[in-house]
Amino acid sequence: MENSKRELTLRFLAEPTDVNFGGKVHGGMVMKWIDQAGYACARHWSGGYCVTVYVGGIRFLKPIHIGSLVEIQAKVIYTGRTSMHISVDVLANDPKEDEKIKTTHCVIIFVAVDKDGKPEPTPKWIPESKEDKDLEDYAKRLMELRTNIQEEMSRR
């Protein structure tokens, strides 16, 4: 499958309606944008409907100011038989400046589903560059960590 279907970028301005009590963009709004970009990327890759099954390790690195140009970059970094691991980075900058700052990062897992909601196969992504192989390894390490977390949480 071609790489152009692997990546997706959304861009828009942070609006006053996105503000929290501290005067910055609300974290819940950022999470909504992440899910929307991740879904659009997964759907574009799979060609069909997808559901979010896991959102992990959202890291809020820097605040986003109202009026900032926001860029959400979503990219397939691993595929299973029915699942797609999407890396999502949120960048922001003052529209009068060129330098973008990474504000948030996470990995979301989507599963392709058929019209009855049953998982269905998705196209396999095969990393070719060193950077892509490193991203796939990152996704695999996160899978292992999730397994350990799930085992620990099931004890409660």
PDB file of C-alpha atoms in Angstrom:
ATOM      1  CA  MET A   1       0.000   0.000   0.000  1.00  0.00           C
ATOM      2  CA  GLU A   2       1.297   3.432  -0.844  1.00  0.00           C
ATOM      3  CA  ASN A   3       2.792   5.692   1.822  1.00  0.00           C
ATOM      4  CA  SER A   4       0.444   8.570   0.952  1.00  0.00           C
ATOM      5  CA  LYS A   5      -2.336   6.565   2.644  1.00  0.00           C
ATOM      6  CA  ARG A   6      -0.178   6.066   5.727  1.00  0.00           C
ATOM      7  CA  GLU A   7      -0.002   9.672   6.909  1.00  0.00           C
ATOM      8  CA  LEU A   8      -2.508  12.427   7.457  1.00  0.00           C
ATOM      9  CA  THR A   9      -2.181  15.993   8.752  1.00  0.00           C
ATOM     10  CA  LEU A  10      -4.983  18.239  10.012  1.00  0.00           C
ATOM     11  CA  ARG A  11      -4.390  21.994  10.440  1.00  0.00           C
ATOM     12  CA  PHE A  12      -6.594  24.661  12.011  1.00  0.00           C
ATOM     13  CA  LEU A  13      -6.562  27.575  14.443  1.00  0.00           C
ATOM     14  CA  ALA A  14      -7.204  27.043  18.157  1.00  0.00           C
ATOM     15  CA  GLU A  15     -10.424  28.937  18.866  1.00  0.00           C
ATOM     16  CA  PRO A  16     -11.631  30.804  21.967  1.00  0.00           C
ATOM     17  CA  THR A  17     -14.282  28.097  22.491  1.00  0.00           C
ATOM     18  CA  ASP A  18     -11.407  25.604  23.075  1.00  0.00           C
ATOM     19  CA  VAL A  19     -10.155  27.437  26.186  1.00  0.00           C
ATOM     20  CA  ASN A  20      -9.886  25.993  29.709  1.00  0.00           C
ATOM     21  CA  PHE A  21      -9.981  27.906  32.997  1.00  0.00           C
ATOM     22  CA  GLY A  22      -6.238  28.589  32.716  1.00  0.00           C
ATOM     23  CA  GLY A  23      -6.617  30.360  29.379  1.00  0.00           C
ATOM     24  CA  LYS A  24      -5.039  27.607  27.271  1.00  0.00           C
ATOM     25  CA  VAL A  25      -6.615  24.949  25.019  1.00  0.00           C
ATOM     26  CA  HIS A  26      -8.489  22.386  27.111  1.00  0.00           C
ATOM     27  CA  GLY A  27      -6.829  18.943  27.280  1.00  0.00           C
ATOM     28  CA  GLY A  28     -10.117  17.268  26.409  1.00  0.00           C
ATOM     29  CA  MET A  29     -10.249  19.269  23.179  1.00  0.00           C
ATOM     30  CA  VAL A  30      -6.719  18.129  22.301  1.00  0.00           C
ATOM     31  CA  MET A  31      -7.758  14.519  22.956  1.00  0.00           C
ATOM     32  CA  LYS A  32     -10.762  14.977  20.651  1.00  0.00           C
ATOM     33  CA  TRP A  33      -8.491  16.312  17.876  1.00  0.00           C
ATOM     34  CA  ILE A  34      -6.104  13.387  18.392  1.00  0.00           C
ATOM     35  CA  ASP A  35      -8.936  10.873  18.059  1.00  0.00           C
ATOM     36  CA  GLN A  36     -10.316  12.585  14.960  1.00  0.00           C
ATOM     37  CA  ALA A  37      -6.926  12.653  13.207  1.00  0.00           C
ATOM     38  CA  GLY A  38      -6.166   9.085  14.265  1.00  0.00           C
ATOM     39  CA  TYR A  39      -9.537   7.877  13.004  1.00  0.00           C
ATOM     40  CA  ALA A  40      -9.141   9.683   9.671  1.00  0.00           C
ATOM     41  CA  CYS A  41      -5.683   8.133   9.235  1.00  0.00           C
ATOM     42  CA  ALA A  42      -6.870   4.616  10.173  1.00  0.00           C
ATOM     43  CA  ARG A  43      -9.897   4.861   7.908  1.00  0.00           C
ATOM     44  CA  HIS A  44      -7.775   6.137   5.038  1.00  0.00           C
ATOM     45  CA  TRP A  45      -5.334   3.245   5.517  1.00  0.00           C
ATOM     46  CA  SER A  46      -7.935   0.507   5.944  1.00  0.00           C
ATOM     47  CA  GLY A  47     -10.477   1.836   3.482  1.00  0.00           C
ATOM     48  CA  GLY A  48     -13.332   1.109   5.867  1.00  0.00           C
ATOM     49  CA  TYR A  49     -14.868   1.870   9.222  1.00  0.00           C
ATOM     50  CA  CYS A  50     -12.609   1.660  12.289  1.00  0.00           C
ATOM     51  CA  VAL A  51     -13.098   1.837  16.027  1.00  0.00           C
ATOM     52  CA  THR A  52     -10.742   3.133  18.690  1.00  0.00           C
ATOM     53  CA  VAL A  53      -9.691   0.301  21.008  1.00  0.00           C
ATOM     54  CA  TYR A  54      -6.810   1.923  22.895  1.00  0.00           C
ATOM     55  CA  VAL A  55      -5.359   5.344  23.506  1.00  0.00           C
ATOM     56  CA  GLY A  56      -2.154   5.193  25.451  1.00  0.00           C
ATOM     57  CA  GLY A  57       0.349   7.398  27.112  1.00  0.00           C
ATOM     58  CA  ILE A  58      -0.946  10.791  26.073  1.00  0.00           C
ATOM     59  CA  ARG A  59       1.885  13.166  26.877  1.00  0.00           C
ATOM     60  CA  PHE A  60       0.986  16.832  27.205  1.00  0.00           C
ATOM     61  CA  LEU A  61       4.376  18.438  26.713  1.00  0.00           C
ATOM     62  CA  LYS A  62       3.465  22.120  26.251  1.00  0.00           C
ATOM     63  CA  PRO A  63       0.262  24.162  26.384  1.00  0.00           C
ATOM     64  CA  ILE A  64      -1.494  25.350  23.231  1.00  0.00           C
ATOM     65  CA  HIS A  65      -2.479  29.009  23.209  1.00  0.00           C
ATOM     66  CA  ILE A  66      -5.732  30.280  21.751  1.00  0.00           C
ATOM     67  CA  GLY A  67      -5.076  31.600  18.234  1.00  0.00           C
ATOM     68  CA  SER A  68      -2.224  29.144  17.632  1.00  0.00           C
ATOM     69  CA  LEU A  69      -1.982  27.270  14.374  1.00  0.00           C
ATOM     70  CA  VAL A  70      -2.448  23.626  15.398  1.00  0.00           C
ATOM     71  CA  GLU A  71      -1.160  20.711  13.339  1.00  0.00           C
ATOM     72  CA  ILE A  72      -2.140  17.132  14.123  1.00  0.00           C
ATOM     73  CA  GLN A  73       0.137  14.583  12.408  1.00  0.00           C
ATOM     74  CA  ALA A  74      -1.127  10.992  12.348  1.00  0.00           C
ATOM     75  CA  LYS A  75       0.890   8.100  10.923  1.00  0.00           C
ATOM     76  CA  VAL A  76       0.517   4.310  10.767  1.00  0.00           C
ATOM     77  CA  ILE A  77       3.485   2.788  12.624  1.00  0.00           C
ATOM     78  CA  TYR A  78       2.371  -0.845  12.933  1.00  0.00           C
ATOM     79  CA  THR A  79      -0.376  -3.086  11.617  1.00  0.00           C
ATOM     80  CA  GLY A  80      -1.657  -6.370  12.958  1.00  0.00           C
ATOM     81  CA  ARG A  81      -4.208  -8.556  11.215  1.00  0.00           C
ATOM     82  CA  THR A  82      -7.115  -6.199  11.996  1.00  0.00           C
ATOM     83  CA  SER A  83      -5.430  -3.432  13.989  1.00  0.00           C
ATOM     84  CA  MET A  84      -3.545  -0.271  13.141  1.00  0.00           C
ATOM     85  CA  HIS A  85      -1.257   1.547  15.560  1.00  0.00           C
ATOM     86  CA  ILE A  86      -1.305   5.253  14.796  1.00  0.00           C
ATOM     87  CA  SER A  87       1.307   7.634  16.186  1.00  0.00           C
ATOM     88  CA  VAL A  88      -0.135  11.100  16.709  1.00  0.00           C
ATOM     89  CA  ASP A  89       1.870  14.274  17.293  1.00  0.00           C
ATOM     90  CA  VAL A  90       0.286  17.629  18.004  1.00  0.00           C
ATOM     91  CA  LEU A  91       2.318  20.688  17.051  1.00  0.00           C
ATOM     92  CA  ALA A  92       1.438  24.343  17.495  1.00  0.00           C
ATOM     93  CA  ASN A  93       2.846  27.736  16.711  1.00  0.00           C
ATOM     94  CA  ASP A  94       1.960  31.389  16.590  1.00  0.00           C
ATOM     95  CA  PRO A  95       0.696  31.936  13.021  1.00  0.00           C
ATOM     96  CA  LYS A  96       3.147  34.847  12.668  1.00  0.00           C
ATOM     97  CA  GLU A  97       6.097  32.521  13.339  1.00  0.00           C
ATOM     98  CA  ASP A  98       7.497  29.496  11.527  1.00  0.00           C
ATOM     99  CA  GLU A  99       8.761  27.338  14.399  1.00  0.00           C
ATOM    100  CA  LYS A 100       6.338  24.573  15.372  1.00  0.00           C
ATOM    101  CA  ILE A 101       6.542  23.127  18.878  1.00  0.00           C
ATOM    102  CA  LYS A 102       5.450  19.588  19.735  1.00  0.00           C
ATOM    103  CA  THR A 103       2.785  19.933  22.406  1.00  0.00           C
ATOM    104  CA  THR A 104       1.356  16.415  22.685  1.00  0.00           C
ATOM    105  CA  HIS A 105       2.151  12.830  21.656  1.00  0.00           C
ATOM    106  CA  CYS A 106       0.360   9.493  21.896  1.00  0.00           C
ATOM    107  CA  VAL A 107      -0.289   6.210  20.129  1.00  0.00           C
ATOM    108  CA  ILE A 108      -3.834   5.095  19.318  1.00  0.00           C
ATOM    109  CA  ILE A 109      -4.896   1.616  18.247  1.00  0.00           C
ATOM    110  CA  PHE A 110      -7.818   1.248  15.868  1.00  0.00           C
ATOM    111  CA  VAL A 111      -9.452  -1.942  14.627  1.00  0.00           C
ATOM    112  CA  ALA A 112     -11.034  -2.200  11.194  1.00  0.00           C
ATOM    113  CA  VAL A 113     -14.604  -3.509  11.449  1.00  0.00           C
ATOM    114  CA  ASP A 114     -17.223  -4.672   8.991  1.00  0.00           C
ATOM    115  CA  LYS A 115     -20.850  -3.491   8.799  1.00  0.00           C
ATOM    116  CA  ASP A 116     -21.746  -5.851  11.669  1.00  0.00           C
ATOM    117  CA  GLY A 117     -18.986  -4.473  13.907  1.00  0.00           C
ATOM    118  CA  LYS A 118     -16.809  -7.591  13.578  1.00  0.00           C
ATOM    119  CA  PRO A 119     -13.038  -7.124  13.129  1.00  0.00           C
ATOM    120  CA  GLU A 120     -11.881  -7.458   9.556  1.00  0.00           C
ATOM    121  CA  PRO A 121      -8.399  -7.631   8.015  1.00  0.00           C
ATOM    122  CA  THR A 122      -6.594  -4.409   7.240  1.00  0.00           C
ATOM    123  CA  PRO A 123      -3.770  -3.934   4.728  1.00  0.00           C
ATOM    124  CA  LYS A 124      -0.342  -4.797   6.120  1.00  0.00           C
ATOM    125  CA  TRP A 125       2.134  -1.951   6.508  1.00  0.00           C
ATOM    126  CA  ILE A 126       5.741  -2.967   5.880  1.00  0.00           C
ATOM    127  CA  PRO A 127       8.403  -0.556   7.141  1.00  0.00           C
ATOM    128  CA  GLU A 128      11.215   0.102   4.705  1.00  0.00           C
ATOM    129  CA  SER A 129      13.378   2.927   6.079  1.00  0.00           C
ATOM    130  CA  LYS A 130      15.362   2.751   9.304  1.00  0.00           C
ATOM    131  CA  GLU A 131      13.091   5.415  10.785  1.00  0.00           C
ATOM    132  CA  ASP A 132      10.009   3.345   9.937  1.00  0.00           C
ATOM    133  CA  LYS A 133      11.558   0.173  11.378  1.00  0.00           C
ATOM    134  CA  ASP A 134      12.344   2.115  14.556  1.00  0.00           C
ATOM    135  CA  LEU A 135       8.715   3.291  14.723  1.00  0.00           C
ATOM    136  CA  GLU A 136       7.463  -0.270  14.309  1.00  0.00           C
ATOM    137  CA  ASP A 137       9.829  -1.406  17.096  1.00  0.00           C
ATOM    138  CA  TYR A 138       8.479   1.428  19.272  1.00  0.00           C
ATOM    139  CA  ALA A 139       4.919   0.175  18.672  1.00  0.00           C
ATOM    140  CA  LYS A 140       5.946  -3.390  19.572  1.00  0.00           C
ATOM    141  CA  ARG A 141       7.620  -2.231  22.807  1.00  0.00           C
ATOM    142  CA  LEU A 142       4.448  -0.337  23.719  1.00  0.00           C
ATOM    143  CA  MET A 143       2.378  -3.507  23.090  1.00  0.00           C
ATOM    144  CA  GLU A 144       4.566  -5.401  25.549  1.00  0.00           C
ATOM    145  CA  LEU A 145       4.234  -2.643  28.148  1.00  0.00           C
ATOM    146  CA  ARG A 146       0.423  -2.605  27.696  1.00  0.00           C
ATOM    147  CA  THR A 147       0.308  -6.345  28.337  1.00  0.00           C
ATOM    148  CA  ASN A 148       2.202  -5.865  31.612  1.00  0.00           C
ATOM    149  CA  ILE A 149      -0.080  -2.990  32.646  1.00  0.00           C
ATOM    150  CA  GLN A 150      -3.222  -5.017  31.846  1.00  0.00           C
ATOM    151  CA  GLU A 151      -1.931  -7.947  33.897  1.00  0.00           C
ATOM    152  CA  GLU A 152      -1.198  -5.657  36.843  1.00  0.00           C
ATOM    153  CA  MET A 153      -4.564  -3.886  36.622  1.00  0.00           C
ATOM    154  CA  SER A 154      -6.469  -7.203  36.423  1.00  0.00           C
ATOM    155  CA  ARG A 155      -5.243  -7.998  39.942  1.00  0.00           C
ATOM    156  CA  ARG A 156      -7.511  -5.277  41.385  1.00  0.00           C
TER     157      ARG A 156
END
